[in-house]
mmCIF file of C-alpha atoms in Angstrom:
data_model
loop_
_atom_site.group_PDB
_atom_site.id
_atom_site.type_symbol
_atom_site.label_atom_id
_atom_site.label_comp_id
_atom_site.label_asym_id
_atom_site.label_seq_id
_atom_site.Cartn_x
_atom_site.Cartn_y
_atom_site.Cartn_z
ATOM 1 C CA UNK A 29 0.073 0.063 0.056
ATOM 2 C CA UNK A 30 2.994 2.355 -0.214
ATOM 3 C CA UNK A 31 1.508 3.540 -3.520
ATOM 4 C CA UNK A 32 -1.316 5.464 -1.579
ATOM 5 C CA UNK A 33 1.368 7.741 0.133
ATOM 6 C CA UNK A 34 1.693 9.804 -2.516
ATOM 7 C CA UNK A 35 -2.217 10.684 -2.786
ATOM 8 C CA UNK A 36 -2.379 11.794 1.048
ATOM 9 C CA UNK A 37 0.618 13.849 0.771
ATOM 10 C CA UNK A 38 -0.985 15.474 -2.552
ATOM 11 C CA UNK A 39 -3.446 17.247 -0.041
ATOM 12 C CA UNK A 40 -0.529 19.445 0.647
ATOM 13 C CA UNK A 41 -1.117 21.711 -2.050
ATOM 14 C CA UNK A 42 -3.018 25.163 -1.834
ATOM 15 C CA UNK A 43 -6.021 23.163 -2.896
ATOM 16 C CA UNK A 44 -6.048 20.217 -0.487
ATOM 17 C CA UNK A 45 -4.002 20.415 2.432
ATOM 18 C CA UNK A 46 -1.804 18.421 5.136
ATOM 19 C CA UNK A 47 0.411 15.544 5.186
ATOM 20 C CA UNK A 48 0.942 12.335 7.590
ATOM 21 C CA UNK A 49 3.976 9.964 7.859
ATOM 22 C CA UNK A 50 1.629 6.818 7.945
ATOM 23 C CA UNK A 51 -2.137 5.917 7.213
ATOM 24 C CA UNK A 52 -4.675 2.976 7.649
ATOM 25 C CA UNK A 53 -7.217 2.080 4.957
ATOM 26 C CA UNK A 54 -10.706 1.244 6.370
ATOM 27 C CA UNK A 55 -14.145 0.095 4.692
ATOM 28 C CA UNK A 56 -16.787 1.601 6.495
ATOM 29 C CA UNK A 57 -19.942 -0.738 6.884
ATOM 30 C CA UNK A 58 -22.594 0.886 4.704
ATOM 31 C CA UNK A 59 -20.452 3.954 3.606
ATOM 32 C CA UNK A 60 -18.223 4.697 1.059
ATOM 33 C CA UNK A 61 -14.440 3.543 1.154
ATOM 34 C CA UNK A 62 -12.469 5.899 3.488
ATOM 35 C CA UNK A 63 -8.841 6.011 3.853
ATOM 36 C CA UNK A 64 -7.742 7.563 7.108
ATOM 37 C CA UNK A 65 -4.502 9.461 7.833
ATOM 38 C CA UNK A 66 -3.163 8.727 11.261
ATOM 39 C CA UNK A 67 -0.114 7.894 12.998
ATOM 40 C CA UNK A 68 -0.764 4.082 12.545
ATOM 41 C CA UNK A 69 0.779 1.552 10.206
ATOM 42 C CA UNK A 70 -0.691 0.468 6.965
ATOM 43 C CA UNK A 71 -2.918 -2.452 6.995
ATOM 44 C CA UNK A 72 -3.322 -3.566 3.560
ATOM 45 C CA UNK A 73 -4.026 -7.282 3.733
ATOM 46 C CA UNK A 74 -7.116 -7.865 1.487
ATOM 47 C CA UNK A 75 -7.713 -4.405 0.533
ATOM 48 C CA UNK A 76 -7.561 -3.119 -2.988
ATOM 49 C CA UNK A 77 -5.295 -0.356 -3.923
ATOM 50 C CA UNK A 78 -6.539 2.822 -4.367
ATOM 51 C CA UNK A 79 -5.444 2.848 -8.506
ATOM 52 C CA UNK A 80 -7.890 -0.269 -8.919
ATOM 53 C CA UNK A 81 -11.071 1.830 -7.512
ATOM 54 C CA UNK A 82 -12.516 4.778 -9.125
ATOM 55 C CA UNK A 83 -13.523 6.725 -6.226
ATOM 56 C CA UNK A 84 -12.255 7.330 -2.668
ATOM 57 C CA UNK A 85 -12.527 9.343 -0.233
ATOM 58 C CA UNK A 86 -9.080 10.475 1.769
ATOM 59 C CA UNK A 87 -9.147 12.138 5.259
ATOM 60 C CA UNK A 88 -6.224 14.113 6.489
ATOM 61 C CA UNK A 89 -6.111 15.870 9.784
ATOM 62 C CA UNK A 90 -9.624 17.207 9.158
ATOM 63 C CA UNK A 91 -9.431 17.745 5.421
ATOM 64 C CA UNK A 92 -10.925 15.392 2.926
ATOM 65 C CA UNK A 93 -10.887 14.483 -0.524
ATOM 66 C CA UNK A 94 -13.447 12.394 -2.584
ATOM 67 C CA UNK A 95 -13.471 11.763 -6.182
ATOM 68 C CA UNK A 96 -11.848 10.286 -9.095
ATOM 69 C CA UNK A 97 -8.176 8.830 -9.596
ATOM 70 C CA UNK A 98 -5.887 8.247 -12.063
ATOM 71 C CA UNK A 99 -3.048 5.929 -10.616
ATOM 72 C CA UNK A 100 -1.941 7.607 -7.714
ATOM 73 C CA UNK A 101 -3.430 10.910 -8.736
ATOM 74 C CA UNK A 102 -6.379 12.716 -8.120
ATOM 75 C CA UNK A 103 -7.697 13.175 -11.725
ATOM 76 C CA UNK A 104 -11.547 13.668 -13.001
ATOM 77 C CA UNK A 105 -14.019 15.059 -10.977
ATOM 78 C CA UNK A 106 -13.537 15.548 -7.098
ATOM 79 C CA UNK A 107 -14.139 17.733 -4.017
ATOM 80 C CA UNK A 108 -11.475 18.684 -1.520
ATOM 81 C CA UNK A 109 -12.362 20.250 1.726
ATOM 82 C CA UNK A 110 -10.056 22.103 4.156
ATOM 83 C CA UNK A 111 -10.053 22.062 7.790
ATOM 84 C CA UNK A 112 -10.323 25.914 7.685
ATOM 85 C CA UNK A 113 -13.749 25.104 6.106
ATOM 86 C CA UNK A 114 -12.769 26.102 2.253
ATOM 87 C CA UNK A 115 -13.975 23.884 -0.178
ATOM 88 C CA UNK A 116 -13.113 22.840 -4.144
ATOM 89 C CA UNK A 117 -15.553 20.920 -6.275
ATOM 90 C CA UNK A 118 -14.291 20.518 -9.930
ATOM 91 C CA UNK A 119 -12.246 18.924 -12.307
ATOM 92 C CA UNK A 120 -8.513 17.771 -11.596
ATOM 93 C CA UNK A 121 -5.800 16.521 -13.586
ATOM 94 C CA UNK A 122 -2.634 15.083 -12.474
ATOM 95 C CA UNK A 123 -3.447 15.890 -8.702
ATOM 96 C CA UNK A 124 -4.196 19.554 -9.665
ATOM 97 C CA UNK A 125 -7.446 21.629 -9.905
ATOM 98 C CA UNK A 126 -7.654 21.787 -13.639
ATOM 99 C CA UNK A 127 -10.629 22.123 -16.005
ATOM 100 C CA UNK A 128 -14.068 23.834 -14.553
ATOM 101 C CA UNK A 129 -14.747 24.424 -10.863
ATOM 102 C CA UNK A 130 -16.237 26.045 -8.102
ATOM 103 C CA UNK A 131 -13.818 27.252 -4.987
ATOM 104 C CA UNK A 132 -15.455 28.364 -1.880
ATOM 105 C CA UNK A 133 -13.084 30.340 0.394
ATOM 106 C CA UNK A 134 -13.253 30.232 4.256
ATOM 107 C CA UNK A 135 -14.734 33.519 4.584
ATOM 108 C CA UNK A 136 -17.494 32.707 1.906
ATOM 109 C CA UNK A 137 -16.021 34.537 -0.962
ATOM 110 C CA UNK A 138 -16.787 31.909 -4.159
ATOM 111 C CA UNK A 139 -14.706 31.745 -7.392
ATOM 112 C CA UNK A 140 -16.483 29.673 -10.271
ATOM 113 C CA UNK A 141 -14.881 28.970 -13.381
ATOM 114 C CA UNK A 142 -11.906 27.776 -15.114
ATOM 115 C CA UNK A 143 -8.623 26.360 -13.789
ATOM 116 C CA UNK A 144 -5.039 25.494 -14.715
ATOM 117 C CA UNK A 145 -2.665 23.798 -12.606
ATOM 118 C CA UNK A 146 -4.298 25.051 -9.386
ATOM 119 C CA UNK A 147 -4.647 28.524 -10.600
ATOM 120 C CA UNK A 148 -7.642 30.325 -11.624
ATOM 121 C CA UNK A 149 -7.121 30.982 -15.490
ATOM 122 C CA UNK A 150 -9.889 31.517 -18.070
ATOM 123 C CA UNK A 151 -13.171 32.788 -17.870
ATOM 124 C CA UNK A 152 -14.296 33.077 -14.108
ATOM 125 C CA UNK A 153 -16.741 34.825 -11.880
ATOM 126 C CA UNK A 154 -15.698 35.968 -8.184
ATOM 127 C CA UNK A 155 -18.215 36.646 -5.745
ATOM 128 C CA UNK A 156 -17.410 38.190 -2.618
ATOM 129 C CA UNK A 157 -19.230 37.923 0.768
ATOM 130 C CA UNK A 158 -20.167 41.684 0.890
ATOM 131 C CA UNK A 159 -22.013 41.112 -2.677
ATOM 132 C CA UNK A 160 -19.203 42.720 -4.847
ATOM 133 C CA UNK A 161 -18.101 40.657 -7.499
ATOM 134 C CA UNK A 162 -15.891 40.203 -10.870
ATOM 135 C CA UNK A 163 -16.704 38.247 -14.058
ATOM 136 C CA UNK A 164 -14.201 37.873 -16.585
ATOM 137 C CA UNK A 165 -10.954 36.765 -17.276
ATOM 138 C CA UNK A 166 -8.095 35.818 -15.104
ATOM 139 C CA UNK A 167 -4.555 34.246 -15.351
ATOM 140 C CA UNK A 168 -2.476 32.492 -12.939
ATOM 141 C CA UNK A 169 -4.964 33.795 -10.082
ATOM 142 C CA UNK A 170 -5.099 37.371 -11.074
ATOM 143 C CA UNK A 171 -7.590 39.290 -13.139
ATOM 144 C CA UNK A 172 -5.931 39.768 -16.529
ATOM 145 C CA UNK A 173 -8.078 40.551 -19.998
ATOM 146 C CA UNK A 174 -11.554 41.671 -20.171
ATOM 147 C CA UNK A 175 -13.692 41.812 -17.197
ATOM 148 C CA UNK A 176 -16.489 43.375 -15.380
ATOM 149 C CA UNK A 177 -16.567 44.465 -12.019
ATOM 150 C CA UNK A 178 -18.930 45.960 -9.420
ATOM 151 C CA UNK A 179 -18.916 47.227 -5.879
ATOM 152 C CA UNK A 180 -20.981 47.338 -2.629
ATOM 153 C CA UNK A 181 -21.272 51.156 -3.374
ATOM 154 C CA UNK A 182 -22.637 50.767 -6.746
ATOM 155 C CA UNK A 183 -19.343 51.723 -8.889
ATOM 156 C CA UNK A 184 -18.457 49.709 -11.674
ATOM 157 C CA UNK A 185 -16.139 49.034 -14.103
ATOM 158 C CA UNK A 186 -16.044 47.291 -17.685
ATOM 159 C CA UNK A 187 -12.998 47.040 -19.504
ATOM 160 C CA UNK A 188 -9.144 45.557 -19.508
ATOM 161 C CA UNK A 189 -7.215 44.332 -16.628
ATOM 162 C CA UNK A 190 -3.599 43.262 -16.166
ATOM 163 C CA UNK A 191 -2.373 41.928 -12.968
ATOM 164 C CA UNK A 192 -5.449 42.504 -11.040
ATOM 165 C CA UNK A 193 -5.237 46.348 -11.931
ATOM 166 C CA UNK A 194 -7.370 48.334 -14.469
ATOM 167 C CA UNK A 195 -5.236 48.488 -17.664
ATOM 168 C CA UNK A 196 -6.013 49.446 -20.901
ATOM 169 C CA UNK A 197 -9.504 50.965 -22.120
ATOM 170 C CA UNK A 198 -12.196 50.818 -19.888
ATOM 171 C CA UNK A 199 -15.323 52.545 -18.465
ATOM 172 C CA UNK A 200 -15.725 53.128 -14.916
ATOM 173 C CA UNK A 201 -18.733 54.806 -13.208
ATOM 174 C CA UNK A 202 -18.575 55.860 -9.882
ATOM 175 C CA UNK A 203 -21.011 55.741 -6.959
ATOM 176 C CA UNK A 204 -21.988 59.314 -7.568
ATOM 177 C CA UNK A 205 -23.015 58.800 -10.972
ATOM 178 C CA UNK A 206 -19.465 60.347 -12.785
ATOM 179 C CA UNK A 207 -18.235 58.224 -15.858
ATOM 180 C CA UNK A 208 -14.950 57.676 -17.080
ATOM 181 C CA UNK A 209 -14.496 56.331 -20.586
ATOM 182 C CA UNK A 210 -10.701 56.043 -21.894
ATOM 183 C CA UNK A 211 -7.480 54.564 -20.978
ATOM 184 C CA UNK A 212 -6.139 53.438 -17.723
ATOM 185 C CA UNK A 213 -2.722 52.622 -16.321
ATOM 186 C CA UNK A 214 -2.303 50.738 -13.020
ATOM 187 C CA UNK A 215 -5.768 51.590 -12.014
ATOM 188 C CA UNK A 216 -5.641 55.206 -12.564
ATOM 189 C CA UNK A 217 -6.856 57.670 -15.471
ATOM 190 C CA UNK A 218 -3.924 57.799 -17.952
ATOM 191 C CA UNK A 219 -4.149 58.767 -21.577
ATOM 192 C CA UNK A 220 -7.075 59.845 -23.734
ATOM 193 C CA UNK A 221 -10.277 59.815 -21.901
ATOM 194 C CA UNK A 222 -13.721 61.205 -21.500
ATOM 195 C CA UNK A 223 -14.960 62.064 -18.053
ATOM 196 C CA UNK A 224 -18.749 63.106 -17.514
ATOM 197 C CA UNK A 225 -19.033 64.422 -14.197
ATOM 198 C CA UNK A 226 -22.226 64.091 -11.831
ATOM 199 C CA UNK A 227 -23.089 67.487 -12.498
ATOM 200 C CA UNK A 228 -23.021 67.138 -16.260
ATOM 201 C CA UNK A 229 -19.548 68.908 -17.002
ATOM 202 C CA UNK A 230 -17.769 66.914 -19.633
ATOM 203 C CA UNK A 231 -14.093 66.744 -19.927
ATOM 204 C CA UNK A 232 -12.228 65.221 -22.886
ATOM 205 C CA UNK A 233 -8.695 64.955 -23.339
ATOM 206 C CA UNK A 234 -5.271 63.757 -21.916
ATOM 207 C CA UNK A 235 -4.968 62.218 -18.204
ATOM 208 C CA UNK A 236 -1.771 61.448 -16.198
ATOM 209 C CA UNK A 237 -1.792 59.702 -12.829
ATOM 210 C CA UNK A 238 -5.638 59.976 -12.555
ATOM 211 C CA UNK A 239 -5.650 64.054 -13.226
ATOM 212 C CA UNK A 240 -6.593 65.998 -16.257
ATOM 213 C CA UNK A 241 -3.024 66.668 -17.593
ATOM 214 C CA UNK A 242 -2.006 67.914 -21.035
ATOM 215 C CA UNK A 243 -4.453 69.220 -23.977
ATOM 216 C CA UNK A 244 -7.966 68.740 -23.283
ATOM 217 C CA UNK A 245 -11.694 70.374 -23.446
ATOM 218 C CA UNK A 246 -14.268 71.156 -20.602
ATOM 219 C CA UNK A 247 -17.925 71.575 -21.613
ATOM 220 C CA UNK A 248 -20.451 73.006 -18.721
ATOM 221 C CA UNK A 249 -24.166 72.336 -18.995
ATOM 222 C CA UNK A 250 -24.608 76.056 -19.214
ATOM 223 C CA UNK A 251 -22.626 76.561 -22.345
ATOM 224 C CA UNK A 252 -19.422 77.551 -20.893
ATOM 225 C CA UNK A 253 -16.504 75.777 -22.706
ATOM 226 C CA UNK A 254 -12.685 75.653 -22.164
ATOM 227 C CA UNK A 255 -10.140 74.363 -24.647
ATOM 228 C CA UNK A 256 -6.528 74.499 -24.085
ATOM 229 C CA UNK A 257 -4.024 73.087 -21.548
ATOM 230 C CA UNK A 258 -4.348 71.364 -18.192
ATOM 231 C CA UNK A 259 -1.716 70.580 -15.540
ATOM 232 C CA UNK A 260 -2.921 68.568 -12.197
ATOM 233 C CA UNK A 261 -6.471 69.054 -12.892
ATOM 234 C CA UNK A 262 -6.296 72.948 -13.322
ATOM 235 C CA UNK A 263 -6.306 75.126 -16.443
ATOM 236 C CA UNK A 264 -2.499 75.837 -17.020
ATOM 237 C CA UNK A 265 -0.638 77.076 -20.085
ATOM 238 C CA UNK A 266 -2.279 78.466 -23.297
ATOM 239 C CA UNK A 267 -6.244 77.942 -23.658
ATOM 240 C CA UNK A 268 -9.182 79.509 -24.860
ATOM 241 C CA UNK A 269 -12.434 80.179 -22.613
ATOM 242 C CA UNK A 270 -15.751 80.894 -24.142
ATOM 243 C CA UNK A 271 -19.219 81.927 -22.314
ATOM 244 C CA UNK A 272 -22.416 81.410 -23.723
ATOM 245 C CA UNK A 273 -23.416 84.947 -24.354
ATOM 246 C CA UNK A 274 -20.446 85.373 -26.928
ATOM 247 C CA UNK A 275 -17.592 86.585 -24.629
ATOM 248 C CA UNK A 276 -14.225 85.080 -25.037
ATOM 249 C CA UNK A 277 -10.595 84.691 -23.426
ATOM 250 C CA UNK A 278 -7.642 83.589 -25.135
ATOM 251 C CA UNK A 279 -4.338 83.330 -23.825
ATOM 252 C CA UNK A 280 -2.115 82.391 -20.729
ATOM 253 C CA UNK A 281 -3.326 80.129 -17.572
ATOM 254 C CA UNK A 282 -1.867 79.109 -14.346
ATOM 255 C CA UNK A 283 -3.469 77.051 -11.567
ATOM 256 C CA UNK A 284 -6.871 77.322 -12.897
ATOM 257 C CA UNK A 285 -6.728 80.961 -13.649
ATOM 258 C CA UNK A 286 -5.941 83.580 -16.197
ATOM 259 C CA UNK A 287 -2.366 84.362 -15.836
ATOM 260 C CA UNK A 288 0.070 86.137 -18.237
ATOM 261 C CA UNK A 289 -1.026 87.677 -21.273
ATOM 262 C CA UNK A 290 -4.370 87.150 -23.342
ATOM 263 C CA UNK A 291 -6.808 88.710 -25.563
ATOM 264 C CA UNK A 292 -10.267 89.269 -24.353
ATOM 265 C CA UNK A 293 -13.321 89.955 -26.770
ATOM 266 C CA UNK A 294 -16.440 91.055 -25.010
ATOM 267 C CA UNK A 295 -20.204 89.992 -26.198
ATOM 268 C CA UNK A 296 -20.129 92.506 -28.839
ATOM 269 C CA UNK A 297 -17.015 91.230 -30.591
ATOM 270 C CA UNK A 298 -14.733 94.132 -29.134
ATOM 271 C CA UNK A 299 -11.762 93.048 -28.093
ATOM 272 C CA UNK A 300 -8.381 94.152 -26.319
ATOM 273 C CA UNK A 301 -5.282 92.701 -25.082
ATOM 274 C CA UNK A 302 -4.076 92.849 -21.327
ATOM 275 C CA UNK A 303 -2.320 91.236 -18.760
ATOM 276 C CA UNK A 304 -3.682 89.096 -16.112
ATOM 277 C CA UNK A 305 -2.415 87.664 -12.561
ATOM 278 C CA UNK A 306 -3.856 85.399 -10.546
ATOM 279 C CA UNK A 307 -7.304 85.583 -12.074
ATOM 280 C CA UNK A 308 -7.423 89.528 -12.011
ATOM 281 C CA UNK A 309 -6.701 91.997 -14.842
ATOM 282 C CA UNK A 310 -3.621 94.385 -14.144
ATOM 283 C CA UNK A 311 -3.607 96.287 -17.120
ATOM 284 C CA UNK A 312 -4.837 96.777 -20.820
ATOM 285 C CA UNK A 313 -2.168 96.695 -23.391
ATOM 286 C CA UNK A 314 -4.065 98.199 -26.437
ATOM 287 C CA UNK A 315 -7.679 98.751 -28.062
ATOM 288 C CA UNK A 316 -8.187 96.641 -31.031
#
């Protein structure tokens, strides 16, 4: 019966658990065959080898496996339970979870999907105990590829993941109702994207580390519009601001305010050049 030992040792892997140095085999009257791990010696006389029996239950220090075997390896459908209460119910290949299966974590989280060599890999859905969930692609136990995720507060993301973080194109809707559609890098808005604020403002342009940074255009619901440069979420550099009544400022900005030289045109299309500092006009330079 020494051939059974690798099967018991196989429960050491993360999907099963634990080991022993010696085991005894018993047939429970009226029940299924059970291999019980203990500190006893092997009692193998007259008992079939595991490889000759398609389904076996192996118990090890509070954990158990019941399912199909191929030789000395778990192979086919099986169920593993661990002392901490976690459970895997699904396919095995060469002693590892491989194929479709459901893992119920000790804390109540449930992952139902495809597995490769004991890792979530391929399509799968993770339902967390708090009600949030992720449904999409996995690679080596991390979110990787296209996915759809929701959070308890109502926030939602659909898009690309890489190493558990939002990377690539996606659409994120916050709990407050704002929406961003564009590029992400390591969970942050980065690159080209459109942000629709909860108050109906819309920004289209460049982002860096989650902030408006570079060329962009902001449109207000009352008709105001700014088109130009941004830095750290503020108008900075050259830009044009237009009011709904026809007024217009074309010039320099700093920290969200008119700063430097610019041209101002009133509602009657009469324009002048001037100098501004911290949002306040210092002087007119000329009349046009």
